[in-house]
Coordinates of C-alpha atoms in Angstrom, one line a residue:
Chain C
M1 CA 20.2 -6.0 -58.3
I2 CA 19.2 -9.4 -57.0
F3 CA 20.8 -8.4 -53.7
F4 CA 18.7 -5.2 -53.3
L5 CA 15.5 -7.1 -54.2
A6 CA 16.4 -9.6 -51.5
I7 CA 16.8 -6.8 -49.0
A8 CA 13.5 -5.3 -50.1
S9 CA 11.7 -8.5 -49.6
I10 CA 13.1 -9.1 -46.2
S11 CA 11.1 -7.4 -43.5
E12 CA 11.8 -7.8 -39.9
R13 CA 8.2 -9.0 -39.5
N14 CA 8.9 -12.2 -41.4
M15 CA 12.6 -13.0 -41.1
Y16 CA 14.1 -13.3 -37.6
G17 CA 17.8 -12.7 -37.6
F18 CA 17.9 -10.3 -40.5
E19 CA 16.8 -7.2 -38.6
A20 CA 20.3 -5.8 -38.8
L21 CA 19.9 -5.2 -42.5
T22 CA 16.9 -2.8 -42.2
F23 CA 16.3 -1.8 -38.6
N24 CA 18.7 1.2 -38.6
I25 CA 16.9 2.8 -41.5
H26 CA 14.1 3.9 -39.2
G27 CA 15.0 2.8 -35.8
G28 CA 18.8 3.3 -35.6
Y29 CA 18.7 6.8 -34.2
L30 CA 16.2 6.1 -31.5
E31 CA 17.8 2.8 -30.5
A32 CA 21.0 4.8 -29.9
I33 CA 19.1 7.4 -28.0
V34 CA 17.5 4.9 -25.7
R35 CA 20.8 3.1 -25.1
G36 CA 22.2 6.5 -24.1
H37 CA 19.3 7.0 -21.7
R38 CA 19.9 3.5 -20.3
A39 CA 23.5 4.5 -19.5
G40 CA 22.1 7.3 -17.4
L41 CA 20.2 5.0 -15.0
L42 CA 21.4 5.1 -11.4
T43 CA 24.0 2.6 -10.3
T44 CA 24.6 0.8 -7.1
A45 CA 27.1 3.5 -6.0
D46 CA 24.4 6.2 -6.6
Y47 CA 21.9 4.2 -4.4
N48 CA 24.6 3.7 -1.7
N49 CA 25.1 7.5 -1.6
L50 CA 21.3 8.1 -1.5
C51 CA 20.8 5.5 1.3
Q52 CA 23.2 7.5 3.5
C53 CA 21.3 10.8 3.2
E54 CA 19.9 12.3 6.4
N55 CA 17.1 14.3 4.9
L56 CA 15.3 15.0 1.6
D57 CA 17.5 18.0 0.9
D58 CA 20.5 15.7 1.0
I59 CA 18.7 13.4 -1.5
K60 CA 18.1 16.4 -3.8
M61 CA 21.8 17.4 -3.5
H62 CA 22.9 13.9 -4.6
L63 CA 20.4 13.7 -7.4
S64 CA 21.6 17.1 -8.7
A65 CA 24.7 15.2 -10.1
T66 CA 22.4 12.8 -12.0
K67 CA 20.0 13.2 -15.0
Y68 CA 17.4 14.4 -12.5
G69 CA 19.4 17.3 -11.4
S70 CA 17.8 19.9 -13.7
Y71 CA 14.3 18.8 -12.7
L72 CA 14.9 19.2 -9.0
Q73 CA 17.2 22.1 -8.8
N74 CA 14.4 24.8 -8.6
E75 CA 12.3 23.0 -6.0
P76 CA 12.3 24.9 -2.7
S77 CA 12.9 23.4 0.7
P78 CA 11.3 21.7 2.5
L79 CA 10.9 19.0 0.0
H80 CA 8.2 16.3 0.0
T81 CA 8.6 12.8 -1.3
T82 CA 5.7 13.3 -3.7
T83 CA 7.6 16.3 -5.2
I84 CA 10.7 14.1 -5.8
V85 CA 8.5 11.5 -7.5
E86 CA 6.7 14.1 -9.7
K87 CA 9.8 15.8 -10.9
C88 CA 11.6 12.5 -11.7
T89 CA 8.5 11.4 -13.6
L90 CA 8.8 14.5 -15.7
K91 CA 12.2 13.4 -16.9
L92 CA 10.7 10.0 -17.9
V93 CA 7.9 11.8 -19.8
D94 CA 10.4 14.1 -21.6
D95 CA 12.5 11.2 -22.8
Y96 CA 9.3 9.4 -23.9
K97 CA 7.9 12.3 -25.8
H98 CA 11.2 12.9 -27.6
M99 CA 11.3 9.3 -28.7
L100 CA 7.7 9.3 -29.8
C101 CA 7.9 12.4 -31.9
Q102 CA 10.9 10.9 -33.8
A103 CA 9.4 7.5 -34.3
T104 CA 7.8 6.2 -37.5
E105 CA 5.4 3.3 -37.9
P106 CA 5.3 0.7 -36.5
M107 CA 7.6 1.9 -33.7
S108 CA 5.3 4.8 -32.9
T109 CA 2.4 2.5 -32.4
F110 CA 4.6 0.3 -30.2
L111 CA 5.5 3.4 -28.1
E112 CA 1.8 4.4 -27.9
Y113 CA 1.0 1.0 -26.4
I114 CA 3.4 1.8 -23.5
R115 CA 1.1 4.7 -22.5
Y116 CA -2.2 2.8 -22.5
G117 CA -1.5 1.3 -19.0
H118 CA -1.2 4.8 -17.6
M119 CA -4.3 5.9 -19.4
I120 CA -6.3 3.2 -17.7
D121 CA -4.9 4.2 -14.3
N122 CA -5.8 7.9 -15.0
V123 CA -9.4 6.9 -16.1
V124 CA -9.9 4.9 -12.9
L125 CA -8.4 7.7 -10.8
I126 CA -10.8 10.3 -12.3
V127 CA -13.9 8.0 -12.0
T128 CA -13.0 7.0 -8.4
G129 CA -12.3 10.6 -7.3
T130 CA -15.6 11.7 -8.9
L131 CA -17.5 9.0 -7.0
H132 CA -15.9 10.4 -3.9
E133 CA -17.0 14.0 -4.8
R134 CA -13.5 15.3 -5.3
D135 CA -12.7 18.4 -7.3
V136 CA -11.8 17.4 -10.9
Q137 CA -8.9 19.9 -11.1
E138 CA -7.4 18.2 -8.0
L139 CA -7.7 14.9 -9.7
L140 CA -6.2 16.0 -13.0
E141 CA -3.1 17.3 -11.1
K142 CA -2.6 13.8 -9.7
C143 CA -2.9 12.0 -13.1
H144 CA 0.2 10.4 -14.6
P145 CA 1.4 12.7 -17.4
L146 CA 1.9 9.7 -19.8
G147 CA -1.7 8.8 -19.5
M148 CA -3.3 12.1 -20.3
F149 CA -5.6 12.6 -23.3
D150 CA -7.8 15.4 -24.5
S151 CA -11.2 14.4 -23.2
I152 CA -10.1 13.1 -19.8
A153 CA -11.8 15.9 -17.8
T154 CA -15.2 15.0 -19.2
L155 CA -15.0 11.6 -17.5
V156 CA -16.7 13.2 -14.5
V157 CA -20.1 13.3 -16.2
A158 CA -20.4 9.5 -16.6
Q159 CA -22.6 7.6 -14.1
N160 CA -22.0 4.0 -15.3
M161 CA -19.6 2.2 -17.6
R162 CA -21.9 2.4 -20.6
E163 CA -21.9 6.2 -20.4
L164 CA -18.2 6.3 -19.7
Y165 CA -17.6 4.5 -23.0
R166 CA -20.3 6.3 -25.0
L167 CA -19.6 9.9 -23.9
V168 CA -15.8 9.9 -23.5
L169 CA -13.8 6.8 -24.2
V170 CA -15.2 5.8 -27.6
D171 CA -12.8 8.2 -29.3
T172 CA -9.7 7.1 -27.3
P173 CA -7.3 4.2 -27.8
L174 CA -9.0 2.5 -24.8
A175 CA -12.3 2.0 -26.7
P176 CA -11.6 -1.5 -28.0
Y177 CA -10.9 -2.6 -24.4
F178 CA -14.3 -1.8 -23.2
S179 CA -16.2 -4.5 -24.9
E180 CA -15.9 -6.9 -21.9
C181 CA -17.0 -4.4 -19.3
L182 CA -19.9 -2.5 -20.8
T183 CA -22.7 -2.6 -18.3
S184 CA -25.3 -0.2 -17.0
E185 CA -24.4 -0.9 -13.4
D186 CA -23.6 2.2 -11.4
L187 CA -20.0 2.7 -10.7
D188 CA -19.0 1.7 -7.2
D189 CA -15.7 0.8 -5.7
M190 CA -15.8 -2.9 -6.5
N191 CA -17.1 -2.3 -10.0
I192 CA -14.4 0.2 -10.7
E193 CA -11.8 -2.2 -9.5
I194 CA -13.2 -4.9 -11.8
M195 CA -13.3 -2.4 -14.7
R196 CA -9.6 -1.5 -14.0
N197 CA -8.5 -5.1 -14.1
T198 CA -10.6 -6.0 -17.1
L199 CA -9.3 -3.0 -19.1
Y200 CA -5.8 -3.9 -18.2
K201 CA -6.3 -7.5 -19.1
A202 CA -7.6 -6.5 -22.6
Y203 CA -4.8 -4.0 -23.0
L204 CA -2.1 -6.6 -22.2
E205 CA -3.6 -9.1 -24.6
D206 CA -3.8 -6.6 -27.3
F207 CA -0.2 -5.5 -26.8
Y208 CA 0.8 -9.1 -26.8
K209 CA -0.9 -9.7 -30.2
F210 CA 0.6 -6.6 -31.6
C211 CA 4.1 -7.7 -30.7
Q212 CA 3.5 -11.2 -32.1
K213 CA 2.5 -9.5 -35.4
L214 CA 5.7 -7.5 -35.4
G215 CA 7.7 -10.7 -35.3
G216 CA 11.5 -11.1 -34.9
A217 CA 13.4 -10.3 -31.8
T218 CA 10.7 -7.8 -30.7
S219 CA 8.1 -10.6 -30.6
E220 CA 10.4 -13.0 -28.8
I221 CA 11.6 -10.6 -26.1
M222 CA 8.3 -8.8 -25.6
S223 CA 6.4 -12.0 -25.4
D224 CA 8.6 -13.0 -22.4
L225 CA 8.2 -9.6 -20.7
L226 CA 4.5 -9.4 -21.2
A227 CA 3.9 -13.0 -20.1
F228 CA 5.8 -12.2 -16.9
E229 CA 3.7 -9.1 -16.4
A230 CA 0.5 -11.1 -16.9
D231 CA 1.6 -13.8 -14.5
R232 CA 2.6 -11.2 -11.9
R233 CA -0.8 -9.5 -12.2
A234 CA -2.5 -12.8 -11.7
V235 CA -0.6 -13.4 -8.5
N236 CA -1.3 -9.9 -7.2
I237 CA -5.0 -10.1 -8.0
T238 CA -5.1 -13.4 -6.2
I239 CA -3.4 -12.2 -3.1
N240 CA -5.2 -8.9 -2.9
S241 CA -8.6 -10.6 -3.4
I242 CA -8.1 -13.1 -0.5
G243 CA -10.8 -12.4 2.1
T244 CA -12.7 -10.0 -0.1
E245 CA -16.2 -10.4 -1.7
L246 CA -14.7 -11.1 -5.1
T247 CA -15.9 -14.6 -6.2
R248 CA -13.7 -17.2 -7.7
E249 CA -15.3 -16.9 -11.1
D250 CA -14.9 -13.1 -11.1
R251 CA -11.3 -13.5 -10.0
K252 CA -10.6 -16.0 -12.8
K253 CA -12.1 -13.6 -15.3
L254 CA -9.5 -11.0 -14.4
Y255 CA -6.5 -13.2 -15.4
S256 CA -5.0 -12.6 -18.8
N257 CA -5.4 -15.3 -21.5
F258 CA -1.6 -15.8 -22.0
G259 CA 1.5 -16.3 -19.9
L260 CA 3.2 -19.2 -18.3
L261 CA 0.4 -19.7 -15.8
Y262 CA -2.3 -19.8 -18.5
P263 CA -4.5 -21.9 -18.3
Y264 CA -3.8 -24.5 -15.6
G265 CA -2.1 -22.2 -13.2
H266 CA -5.0 -19.8 -13.4
E267 CA -7.4 -22.6 -12.5
E268 CA -5.5 -23.3 -9.4
L269 CA -4.9 -19.7 -8.4
A270 CA -8.6 -18.9 -8.7
I271 CA -9.4 -21.2 -5.7
C272 CA -6.5 -20.1 -3.5
E273 CA -7.6 -18.8 -0.1
D274 CA -4.3 -17.9 1.5
I275 CA -0.7 -17.0 0.6
D276 CA 0.6 -20.5 1.2
Q277 CA -1.8 -22.0 -1.3
V278 CA -0.6 -19.4 -3.8
R279 CA 2.9 -20.4 -3.1
G280 CA 2.0 -24.1 -3.6
V281 CA 0.7 -23.2 -7.1
M282 CA 3.6 -21.0 -8.1
E283 CA 6.3 -23.4 -7.0
K284 CA 5.2 -25.8 -9.7
Y285 CA 6.6 -23.4 -12.3
P286 CA 10.5 -23.3 -12.2
P287 CA 10.9 -19.6 -13.1
Y288 CA 8.7 -18.7 -10.1
Q289 CA 10.0 -21.3 -7.8
A290 CA 13.2 -19.1 -7.4
I291 CA 11.0 -16.1 -6.5
F292 CA 9.0 -17.9 -3.8
S293 CA 12.0 -19.6 -2.4
K294 CA 13.2 -16.2 -1.1
M295 CA 10.3 -15.9 1.2
S296 CA 9.4 -17.9 4.3
Y297 CA 6.0 -19.6 4.7
G298 CA 3.1 -17.3 5.5
E299 CA 5.0 -14.2 4.5
S300 CA 4.1 -12.0 1.6
Q301 CA 6.1 -8.8 2.5
M302 CA 9.1 -9.6 0.3
L303 CA 7.0 -10.9 -2.7
D304 CA 6.8 -7.5 -4.4
K305 CA 10.6 -7.0 -4.2
A306 CA 11.2 -10.5 -5.5
F307 CA 9.0 -9.9 -8.5
Y308 CA 10.5 -6.5 -9.2
E309 CA 14.0 -8.1 -9.0
E310 CA 13.0 -10.7 -11.5
E311 CA 11.4 -8.1 -13.8
V312 CA 14.6 -5.9 -13.7
R313 CA 16.7 -8.9 -14.6
R314 CA 14.6 -9.7 -17.6
L315 CA 14.4 -6.0 -18.6
C316 CA 18.2 -5.6 -18.5
L317 CA 18.6 -8.7 -20.6
A318 CA 16.6 -7.0 -23.3
F319 CA 19.5 -4.6 -23.9
E320 CA 21.8 -7.6 -24.7
Q321 CA 20.2 -7.8 -28.2
Q322 CA 20.0 -5.2 -30.9
F323 CA 17.6 -4.1 -33.6
H324 CA 14.3 -4.6 -31.8
Y325 CA 11.7 -2.4 -30.0
A326 CA 11.7 -4.2 -26.7
V327 CA 14.6 -1.9 -25.5
F328 CA 12.1 1.0 -25.5
F329 CA 9.7 -0.9 -23.3
A330 CA 12.6 -2.1 -21.1
Y331 CA 13.9 1.4 -20.7
M332 CA 10.6 2.9 -19.7
R333 CA 10.0 0.1 -17.1
L334 CA 13.5 0.5 -15.7
R335 CA 13.0 4.2 -15.3
E336 CA 9.7 3.5 -13.5
Q337 CA 11.5 1.1 -11.2
E338 CA 14.2 3.7 -10.6
I339 CA 11.5 6.3 -9.6
R340 CA 9.9 3.7 -7.3
N341 CA 13.4 3.2 -5.7
L342 CA 13.8 6.9 -5.2
M343 CA 10.3 7.2 -3.7
W344 CA 11.1 4.4 -1.3
I345 CA 14.4 5.8 -0.2
S346 CA 12.8 9.2 0.3
E347 CA 10.1 7.8 2.4
C348 CA 12.5 5.8 4.6
V349 CA 14.7 8.9 5.0
A350 CA 11.7 11.1 5.8
Q351 CA 10.4 8.6 8.3
N352 CA 13.8 8.0 9.9
Q353 CA 13.6 4.3 8.9
K354 CA 16.9 4.0 7.1
S355 CA 17.5 0.5 8.4
R356 CA 14.5 -0.6 6.2
I357 CA 15.7 1.0 3.0
H358 CA 17.1 -2.3 1.6
D359 CA 13.7 -4.0 2.1
S360 CA 12.4 -2.7 -1.2
V361 CA 15.2 -1.1 -3.3
V362 CA 15.9 -3.1 -6.4
Y363 CA 19.4 -2.5 -7.9
M364 CA 19.8 -2.6 -11.6
F365 CA 23.5 -2.6 -12.3
Chain S
M1 CA -7.2 8.2 98.8
A2 CA -3.7 7.8 97.5
G3 CA -4.9 4.7 95.8
D4 CA -7.7 6.6 94.1
E5 CA -5.3 9.3 93.0
G6 CA -3.0 6.6 91.7
T7 CA -5.9 5.0 89.8
E8 CA -6.9 8.4 88.4
I9 CA -3.4 9.1 87.3
Y10 CA -3.2 5.6 85.8
E11 CA -6.5 6.2 84.0
E12 CA -5.3 9.6 82.8
R13 CA -2.1 8.0 81.6
E14 CA -4.0 5.3 79.9
E15 CA -6.3 7.8 78.2
S16 CA -3.4 9.9 77.1
M17 CA -1.6 6.7 75.9
D18 CA -4.8 5.6 74.1
A19 CA -5.0 9.1 72.6
A20 CA -1.4 9.0 71.6
V21 CA -1.8 5.5 70.1
G22 CA -5.0 6.6 68.3
K23 CA -3.2 9.6 67.0
E24 CA -0.3 7.5 65.9
E25 CA -2.6 5.1 64.2
A26 CA -4.3 7.9 62.5
E27 CA -1.0 9.3 61.4
I28 CA 0.1 5.9 60.2
K29 CA -3.3 5.6 58.3
T30 CA -2.8 9.0 56.8
E31 CA 0.8 8.2 55.8
G32 CA -0.4 4.9 54.4
K33 CA -3.1 6.7 52.4
E34 CA -0.5 9.2 51.1
D35 CA 1.8 6.3 50.2
E36 CA -1.1 4.7 48.4
N37 CA -1.8 7.9 46.5
I38 CA 1.9 8.3 45.6
L39 CA 2.1 4.6 44.4
Q40 CA -1.1 5.1 42.4
F41 CA 0.4 8.2 40.8
L42 CA 3.7 6.5 40.0
D43 CA 1.9 3.4 38.6
S44 CA -0.3 5.7 36.4
L45 CA 2.8 7.6 35.3
D46 CA 4.6 4.4 34.4
G47 CA 1.6 3.1 32.5
Y48 CA 1.3 6.5 30.7
L49 CA 4.9 6.4 29.6
T50 CA 4.6 2.8 28.4
L51 CA 1.5 3.6 26.4
M52 CA 3.1 6.7 24.9
D53 CA 6.0 4.5 23.7
S54 CA 3.5 1.9 22.4
V55 CA 1.5 4.5 20.4
N56 CA 4.7 6.0 18.9
S57 CA 5.8 2.6 17.8
K58 CA 2.4 1.7 16.3
L59 CA 2.2 5.0 14.5
R60 CA 5.7 4.5 13.0
E61 CA 4.7 1.0 11.9
G62 CA 1.5 2.4 10.4
W63 CA 3.2 5.1 8.4
F64 CA 5.8 2.7 7.2
D65 CA 3.2 0.1 6.1
L66 CA 1.4 2.9 4.3
A67 CA 4.6 3.8 2.4
S68 CA 5.1 0.1 1.6
A69 CA 1.6 -0.1 0.2
R70 CA 2.1 3.0 -1.9
H71 CA 5.3 1.5 -3.2
S72 CA 3.5 -1.8 -4.0
M73 CA 0.3 -0.4 -5.5
G74 CA 1.6 2.9 -6.9
T75 CA 1.2 6.5 -6.0
L76 CA -1.9 6.9 -8.2
R77 CA -3.8 4.3 -6.2
I78 CA -2.9 5.6 -2.7
N79 CA -3.1 9.3 -2.3
S80 CA -5.2 11.9 -0.5
T81 CA -7.3 12.8 -3.5
L82 CA -9.1 9.4 -3.3
L83 CA -10.4 10.0 0.2
D84 CA -14.2 10.1 0.3
L85 CA -15.7 13.6 0.8
K86 CA -19.3 12.4 0.8
Y87 CA -21.2 12.6 4.0
H88 CA -20.9 9.4 6.0
P89 CA -21.2 8.5 9.7
A90 CA -18.0 8.1 11.7
A91 CA -16.5 4.7 11.8
S92 CA -15.6 5.0 15.5
T93 CA -17.1 7.1 18.3
L94 CA -15.8 8.2 21.7
Q95 CA -17.9 8.5 24.8
V96 CA -16.8 10.5 27.8
T97 CA -18.3 9.8 31.2
D98 CA -17.5 10.7 34.8
Q99 CA -16.7 7.7 36.9
E100 CA -16.3 7.5 40.7
V101 CA -13.1 5.6 41.4
G102 CA -12.6 5.0 45.1
S103 CA -10.2 7.3 46.7
L104 CA -9.5 9.1 43.4
G105 CA -12.9 10.7 43.4
S106 CA -14.6 11.6 40.1
V107 CA -12.4 10.8 37.0
P108 CA -13.3 11.2 33.4
R109 CA -13.5 7.9 31.6
F110 CA -13.1 7.5 27.8
A111 CA -14.7 4.6 26.0
L112 CA -14.1 3.9 22.3
S113 CA -16.6 2.2 20.1
K114 CA -14.9 1.0 16.9
W115 CA -16.8 0.3 13.7
A116 CA -19.9 1.7 15.4
S117 CA -23.3 1.8 13.7
K118 CA -23.3 2.6 10.0
G119 CA -26.8 3.7 9.6
C120 CA -28.1 0.9 11.9
G121 CA -29.9 1.4 15.2
S122 CA -27.4 -0.2 17.6
P123 CA -23.7 -0.3 17.5
K124 CA -22.4 -3.4 15.8
G125 CA -18.8 -3.0 16.9
K126 CA -16.8 -4.0 19.9
D127 CA -16.6 -1.5 22.8
F128 CA -13.0 -0.9 23.5
S129 CA -13.0 0.6 27.0
T130 CA -9.9 0.2 29.1
D131 CA -11.1 -3.0 30.6
T132 CA -9.1 -5.0 28.1
D133 CA -8.3 -7.6 30.7
S134 CA -11.8 -8.9 30.4
E135 CA -11.4 -9.6 26.7
I136 CA -11.4 -13.2 25.7
G137 CA -8.0 -14.4 24.7
S138 CA -6.2 -11.6 26.5
P139 CA -3.1 -12.9 28.3
L140 CA -4.4 -11.4 31.5
S141 CA -7.8 -12.9 31.1
Q142 CA -9.1 -15.1 33.9
Q143 CA -10.4 -17.7 31.5
L144 CA -8.5 -20.8 30.9
R145 CA -7.2 -21.6 27.4
H146 CA -8.5 -24.8 26.1
R147 CA -6.3 -27.1 24.1
G148 CA -7.0 -30.3 22.2
V149 CA -10.2 -31.0 20.4
S150 CA -12.3 -27.9 20.3
E151 CA -15.8 -28.2 21.7
K152 CA -18.8 -27.0 19.8
P153 CA -18.9 -23.2 19.6
S154 CA -21.1 -21.7 22.3
A155 CA -23.7 -19.1 21.5
K156 CA -21.4 -16.5 22.9
D157 CA -18.6 -17.7 20.5
E158 CA -21.0 -17.6 17.6
T159 CA -22.0 -14.0 18.5
T160 CA -18.4 -13.0 18.7
L161 CA -17.6 -14.6 15.4
A162 CA -20.5 -12.8 13.8
A163 CA -19.3 -9.5 15.3
D164 CA -15.8 -10.2 14.0
E165 CA -17.2 -10.8 10.5
E166 CA -19.1 -7.6 10.6
I167 CA -16.0 -5.7 11.7
K168 CA -14.0 -7.4 8.9
K169 CA -16.5 -6.1 6.4
E170 CA -16.4 -2.6 7.8
R171 CA -12.7 -2.6 7.6
A172 CA -12.8 -3.7 4.0
K173 CA -15.4 -1.0 3.3
S174 CA -13.2 1.7 4.8
L175 CA -10.3 0.6 2.6
S176 CA -12.4 0.5 -0.5
V177 CA -11.7 4.2 -1.2
F178 CA -8.4 2.9 -2.5
G179 CA -10.0 0.3 -4.6
G180 CA -11.6 -3.1 -4.2
L181 CA -8.4 -5.1 -4.3
V182 CA -5.8 -3.6 -2.0
S183 CA -2.4 -4.9 -0.9
P184 CA -2.1 -6.7 2.4
K185 CA 0.4 -4.0 3.4
L186 CA -2.5 -1.4 3.3
R187 CA -4.6 -3.7 5.5
G188 CA -1.6 -3.9 7.9
A189 CA -1.4 -0.2 8.0
Q190 CA -5.1 0.1 8.8
L191 CA -4.6 -2.4 11.7
S192 CA -1.6 -0.4 13.0
F193 CA -3.6 2.9 13.0
E194 CA -6.6 1.1 14.6
T195 CA -4.4 -0.2 17.4
A196 CA -2.9 3.3 17.8
L197 CA -6.4 4.8 18.2
E198 CA -7.2 2.3 21.0
T199 CA -3.9 3.1 22.7
L200 CA -4.7 6.8 22.5
V201 CA -7.9 6.2 24.4
E202 CA -6.1 4.2 27.0
I203 CA -3.6 7.0 27.3
A204 CA -6.4 9.5 27.8
N205 CA -7.8 7.3 30.6
M206 CA -4.4 6.8 32.1
R207 CA -3.7 10.5 32.0
A208 CA -7.0 11.3 33.7
S209 CA -6.2 8.8 36.6
M210 CA -2.7 10.1 36.8
L211 CA -3.8 13.7 37.1
S212 CA -6.4 12.8 39.7
A213 CA -3.8 10.9 41.8
F214 CA -1.5 13.9 41.5
E215 CA -4.3 16.2 42.7
R216 CA -4.8 13.9 45.7
I217 CA -1.1 14.1 46.6
T218 CA -0.9 17.9 46.3
E219 CA -4.1 18.5 48.2
K220 CA -2.3 17.7 51.5

């Protein structure tokens, strides 16, 4: 009796190390499912075969033996790289939807958080496309399936961020993230970019707090992964804003309020004017010193690959531990990286640049 | 009398020799002119083939950089649905004029104005005609390169700097369809395609002079 009372009082939110006692009640099936999916990720041997393909039909033939086979088999020739990406993304979406419909709280909320980043991207795509007088149907076809919501098509009526919020987004999960960017300024390209980054910053901070509340191994592993994401975004924002009209103050406002670089690294990044200054800031932090040591001075071409490799290393480590939700996040991100790899290989094959394939492919296993 | 006849014969011979020499000289001149035309044609052909290689290489580089940018920023941020369908003036314009070029006669001349007026009265951008040798900093420029302590920028340098700043802004504005903060790879792709456009105009001019030289050769 005392034993069962002890079990009941232990919740994985409060007692790290005791998740094994209760996790499998609600999460055991889905953890098994996601570990099965993880085993289906492409290996180095698969990538070696793909890198030797002469054309996109060869790639389709090699992928027919993988989990993507059923998604590509009915696609007619000639294939396009965007078709391969779209169909592989459908596989990711199907896996996600299956897990979501089987999940209970709080795992279902955790899985919903994974979608919000894609929702933000879709909102920005629709708003930008409307600003450029594109057809809304054409824009909806390009949206990421994970980021779709019911009222997304009505985004076209908004003229500024206040209307965007009031007319459409107030009833969506993105509503809480709009508090920092509610203005009546008309939407233009730079304002939209600031809106995108402000929303994403608010989303990351909210996700981080949610994971901290969950506690246990989920909190520990997700804090590391989200902190890395926040730091990488800070570096990308800095590099992409060099030479633009974005002021230092505006740049600093786009950095998230957590992560290894917060707050002193952000202070230094905000005033960087070239890639070497960014390098100087990042090399003070040992985890990022290794990333920047792979690049020569003045070069930023390999930075993306270096960051992706570090991210994949951390995501794979998440699977070393059991009874936590971070495996779901890690699986989704690894699949997205795999799709990015396939896109890159397809582009290099289509452009007859096979010697450059290894510039950006990130191997997982 | 015999002396007069001899003188007449001598004068006739001289005249015929002069005529022969003159004819020979004319033939040599004509041959020389033909050789010149052939050399001009071959030079133009060589330049044309070199420029074709150059434009192919630049276009390959541009497409590859675009794929790199799409890989870095994501397919949602770089795709054709983001291109602006609103009415806006062309970023670059091409002017075609007929130019008299020595022995080649009238040859069409193409001049590219990149980042031309965007609603302003006069073009702000540089005029990229084929006289690239006259550009400051070109390896073939006649101007000396100064080393050591730089002198105060002259008025011409300041004008050039201001023009460069304007062009930089126009470039950023063109890329803003993909967002305010884009990857350096996308900017690299833009530069590659810009260079390819300049090369295409050079190819057009080279082709025009090549065809004109060929016409000159086949006229005979």
